[in-house]
Amino acid sequence: MKKFRKVLDGLTTSSPGGTIGSPSCGSAAGTPTSAPAPREIDIQETLISENFQLCKTVRHGFPYQPTALAFDPVQKLLAIGSRSGGIRILGRPGVDCYCQHESGAAVLQLQFLINEGALVTACADDTLHLWNLRQRRPAVLHSLKFNRERITFCHLPFQSKWLYVGTERGNTHIVNIESFILSGYVIMWNKAIELATKTHPGPVVHLSDSPKDEGKLLIGFESGTIVQWDLRAKKADFRIYYDEAIHSVSWHHEGKQFMCSHSDGSLTLWNLRNTTKPFQVTFPHGKIQKDGRKESCKPILKVEYKTSRNSEPFIIFSGGLSYDKAGRRPTLTIMHGKAITVLEMDYPIVEFLVLCETPYNNEVQDPYAVVVLLEKDLIVVDLTQSNFPVFENPYPMDVHESPVTCTAYFADCPPDIIPILYSIGAKHKKTGYSQKEWPISGGTWMLGSHTYPEIIITGHADGSIKFWDASAITLQMLYKLKTSKAFEKPKVGDGRAAELVEEDPFAVQMVSWCPQSRIFCVVGISAHIILYRFSKYDANTQIVSLEVRLQCEPEDVISPSENENNPCFTESGSHSPHHQQPVNAGNRTPEGNKDSTPCLKVKERMVRVPPGYQSELVIQLQWIDGEPPQQITSLDINSAYGLLAFGNCNGLAVVDYLQKTILLCMSTLDLYGATDPYQRLTRSPRRNRQSTSELCMRGLSNLYSDSKKRIRTSYQSLTELTDNQQSIDMERSKSPTSVHYPTSLHNDSRILPEPVASLRASHCSPVFYLLDNVKGPGRKLSLPTDLKTDLDHVNGHCTSPTSQSCSAGKPRIPMGPEGPRLTRRGPGRPPFRKAQSAACMEISLPVSHTEESRENSFSHSRSSSVSSIDRETKEAITTLQFGESFGRKTDALPTPCLWVGTSLGVALLIPMSIPTDQEERMDEPVAIGPSGGVLMLKGSVLRFGFLDCMGALIQSPYEVWRDLNAAEDPDRPRRRKLVHFSPSSSQDACGDGHLAVVCSERQAKVFLMPSQSCLFVHNITESSFVLRADIVSVYNSACLACFCANGHVMTLSLPSLRPLMDVNYLPLTDMRIARTFCFTNGGQALYLSSPTEIQRITYSQEMCDNLQEMLGELFTPIETPEAQNRGFLKGFFGGNAQTFDREELFGEASAGKASRSLAQHIPGQGGVEGMKVAATGVVGDLARARIALDERGQRLGELEDRTALMMTSAETFSKHAHELMLKCKDKKWYQF
C-alpha cells in the first residue's frame, strides 16, 4: 500500500495534469492521455464499444403543428400528420408510433387501407407514400412523385386498390396501390365540365364514390362546380354549378342525397332526382337581420352527414359562425334533429372525423364519437349521450399545457415513489368525462421484461411542475405541483414589483430532486428557490423566507469612503430565528429601501397545504441599486447534510435548510482566497446607475413585426452598442463560449499582461442571453409569451447555452487617434426577464451588414481572443455537487465537501464540518472552511462525479424519507436516518482515496484524491462544445455521456476516459434541445424535439435489441365485418348496381400506361426489408395462417348454411306453387 501511494505521489509531479493552474495537460481531440499508470491502479473496465448503440425509442406529447387526420374503423387506429412531415399512429394506451418522412414536407392528407395494415400519405412536395404498418417500426414501401401537377385531394374507396388523386389543375388521376403506378385512366377537367363553360373550375377539393353505385365518382371543384362522373361510360351524369365555393361534401348512406359546405357559412342539400337547384339551403348560425338580410358568416370548412338507426341523422360541421361576434372561440356544431349543440374549443380546429360502427358507406352509419384535432390538443366527443361529454384522453397530450422550460430524467427510482405520487395526483383529476372506454383501441402492447421505475419531471413557464411515470417507454402524468402558490399574487400598481411584472414570473429554470429523501427544489426565473418536502398528510404551515444579497463588484468602488460602509455581502431573512439584518449604509435613501426587496412576495400567513409536496423554505435574491438580481445558474441540495447551495454570475451561497440560516454568501473571487490561479486586472469605476437602467430598458419589440414577437426570450444580458454603431456579431461554433473583440485589441500590450493573454479558458455563465442593439427612448421590454419558432434561426446563429456574458456591462469602443480602445463600466443587469421557454434560442442581432464591420466584429476564434479575465466582469458558478471527499491534499479522512465549478474552468473544493448528532445538528452551526483544492480544465465546468478505486460510482449521501406530518409514536421517536457512501467503505485495496471525474465543455479529467493528481484527461472536442454531460450507470458500470453542440453523442469509459461511442446524431438547431437534453442511468436520454413533444432515445445496445419487444404492435389480424344483407327483393330489383370491376377499367390492358413524365415511382427503402420484417417470426406466420384458415372455414360454413337455406326456400316455394296449381287447375277462367 505504501508503494501504491508513493507511485501516485510521483504522478503528481510527472503527470502533465498534476500542476495546479495548468490546463495544458491534454492531447488532441478524441485521444485520451494519461501518465504512465502503474499496475497497482489498473481497474478492470467492463464496458466496450459493442455495449453502445444510439437509436430513438419513443416520442411523447402532442404532434407539433398537426395538419391531417385519419382513422381505421376496423383496426381502431388513429393517424395524425404534421407540418414537419411527421406521422403519429395511436392505438390503445402503450401503442404510440412515430414516423418521419425523409423529405420533411408537410403531410396534406392521410388515407388508411382499412384493415390492410397500410397507410397512404400525401405530402406538400406532391409525393404519395405507402407505409407498411405490419411491423413495429413502419417503413415506406413505395413513393410516387408527381412532376407536373400539385396534389390537392385523395380518396381511397373501402376494399379498393385504386386511389383517386385530385390535382390543382382540376384533373383526377388513378393510382394502383399495389404497384404504386399511375393508371392511364385520367379524368381531365375540360371533359368533366361542359364545353360551353369558359372558366376553369379550380382545384379538386372533393372525391368520393357514390354509395349507391361504385362506378359513379363525385368530383367537387373549389369554384362550386360538382360533377358526377360515370367511370364506365367515361362521361358526366350531371353537373352542378353553384355560386359559392365548396369546402367539403358528404353523402347520405343511401346515395340519393349529398350535402355540401360553402364559404358563405351555408349548407346545401342536393337530391339526385333534381340537380338544377339545391333541395335545401340552410345557414345554421346566420340569423335574419332587421332589414331582412342574412348575417354574413364564416366558411364551414367541413361537414359530415351521418345517419342513425334509432334517431335523427347527425349533421356535424366546423366553422360557420357569424362575423359580428368577434373574439369567439372556434366551434364544432352538432345538429341532431331539431337540437343544435355548439362546442367551443380552446384552439383552432385543424380537422375532425366522425367515428362510425361500419366501414361501408352504403350502410346506416350509426356514429358514436367525433375525433377533433386542434392546433394544440386532441379531443374525442361521445355522441351516444345527449350532453356530448368528452372522453378522458389516455395519451400525454398536455405536456405543453404551459411551455416546457426545463426537464429532468430519473431512471431506476425507488419502487414506492410512483404509486404514492399517483395516488395523490389522482385526487386532483378532473371529472365529467364520458364513462365509456376510449374508442381508439387498436394494436396490442404488453409490459416488457426490461422495465424499471422511471420518472420524468418537466418544469413550465407558469411555474408548474409535472411528474410523469415514464416506465416501459410509456408516459402518464402522476402529479402536478404549482410553485406559484407559495407567493402572493402580484398586484398592479404595487411599486417596483408591479412596474416590472413579468408575464411568467414563476417560470421554472431548473429542478433538483432526491428520490430517496423526496426532497425537491425548484429554481425560478425571478431568482428564487423553493424547497419542498413530501408528506402524505395535509398540514397548516407557514413558509419560511430567506432573502440573500448576492453581489460583489470591485468595479463599483467609486471612492474609498463609500466602500468602507458598503460591504459586498450581507444576509437577511424573515421568519427565521437566525437571520441578520442587512448592513448597507449605501442604501439609506427611500429608493435604496425599495430596492432591497426580492422580485416576489412570499405568503406570510399560515396556509393550508394538501398532501404531496409542501413548500418549506423560499430563498430569494434581492434587487440592488435599481437592478434585478442575476438569475441562478447552478443548484445542488443534499438531504443528508441538510444543505442547499446555489450560485450565479456574482458568487455562491450556501443555506442550511434545517436551521433556516445562510451559511455562506461570497463572490467567486473571494472563494479562491490566496489560491487564485489568475491575474485579475483592476477595473474602471462604474458609470452612472441611471444610464445603466436607461440603456437596459431600451425596447426590443420594435425590432420585430408583430408576427415575430411571440417567442419567449430571456433577457439575461443586453449589450450596449458602440458610439459609432460598431457591429456586434457572433460566430456560430468556432468560439461559442467567448465574446470576441476586435483584432486590434488582441495586440494591445497596454491592456493585457502576458500570462492573462495566453489563457484559453471558457469564462461565461450558463445562462441564455440576447444581444440587442439598444437605441431610442428608454421603455419597458415586452414580448408576448406564445411559443413561436420564427426566431429560432435569426441570422443563422446558434451559440453556446453554457457560455456567455452574465453581466450586462456593455463594451464601449470609442474611436480615437490610436484606434479602438476598450473602456469598461460596471455590469448592468436586465430590468426583467421573460419566461425562458425551452423553445427559446440565443440570437445575435447585427446592426451593420458591411464587410468592414463584420471583420471588426466579435468573430474571432478563442485562440486569438483576449483573456477572459480581462473581458469578463463576472466568473459564474456553473455547477455544484455535495459529496464525501478530501478538501485538501493533507486530509487523511473524507469529509463533507462542496465541489464548485466555474465558467473559467476552475473546480474548487470547499470542506465543511457538519455536526453528526441530531440534536446538535439542529442547534450547532455548520462550519464551512476556506477553499481547499483548485483544479483546472478548459471550458466551463459542467459536471462532477466520484468513483472509488475499484471504478464503482459513489452516490451522494442522503436522508431516508420520513413524513414530518405523520402522528409521532412516543415509543419510536422519529430520528434522521442517514445513508452514507463513503469513499473509504470499499477501499481495502487502494487506501482511503477516491477518483473525481470533472467534465467541462471542452475536456474531461480524472483526479486522484486527496493527492489531486490528474490521472487521465480527454479532450472531448476542439471545434464545438459540450452542452450536457452526465456520469451515468450502464451495465452496472459507470461512464461519462456527453452531448455536443455539433450533434455528437459520446460516451467515455471511466476512469480511463476511453471513447466508447461517438455518433453524429442531432445537430443543434435551436436552444430548446440544449435546454432540455439530459442523460440518465440505464442508457437512456431525452430532449424536447418540439415545443409539444418529448423524444426519448437510448444509447444502450441491449435496449436497442429489446426495443421491438417493448414497442406496441400496430396491426392485429381482425376479420373484416361483412356487409349487411340488403334483402332478396331489394337486391333483385336494382337496389344496388351491378358489381364494379375497377381492374378491368383502370388496368393497363384497357386504360393503357400513363405518361412517364407525369409521375415518378420511387421504391421505398423499407419495401423489401419491411416485408421481410412483417413476414418473419414463426409465431406470427402461424397466427396469420391459423386466422386465415379460420376465416376460410367460417366463410365456407356460412356459404353452406346459406346454400341449405336457399334449398329449403326453393322447396317451400315449389310446394306452395304445386298446391296453388292443384287448387286452381279445375277452375274456369270466370271463377278467378
CSV table of C-alpha atoms in Angstrom, one decimal, residues 67 101 256 352 772 1059:
chain,number,residue,atom,x,y,z
A,67,THR,CA,-52.2,19.1,-40.5
A,101,HIS,CA,-40.9,11.5,-44.0
A,256,LYS,CA,-79.7,9.6,-53.2
A,352,PHE,CA,-62.3,16.3,-37.4
A,772,ASP,CA,-29.5,43.7,-28.7
A,1059,PRO,CA,-14.0,6.7,-26.2
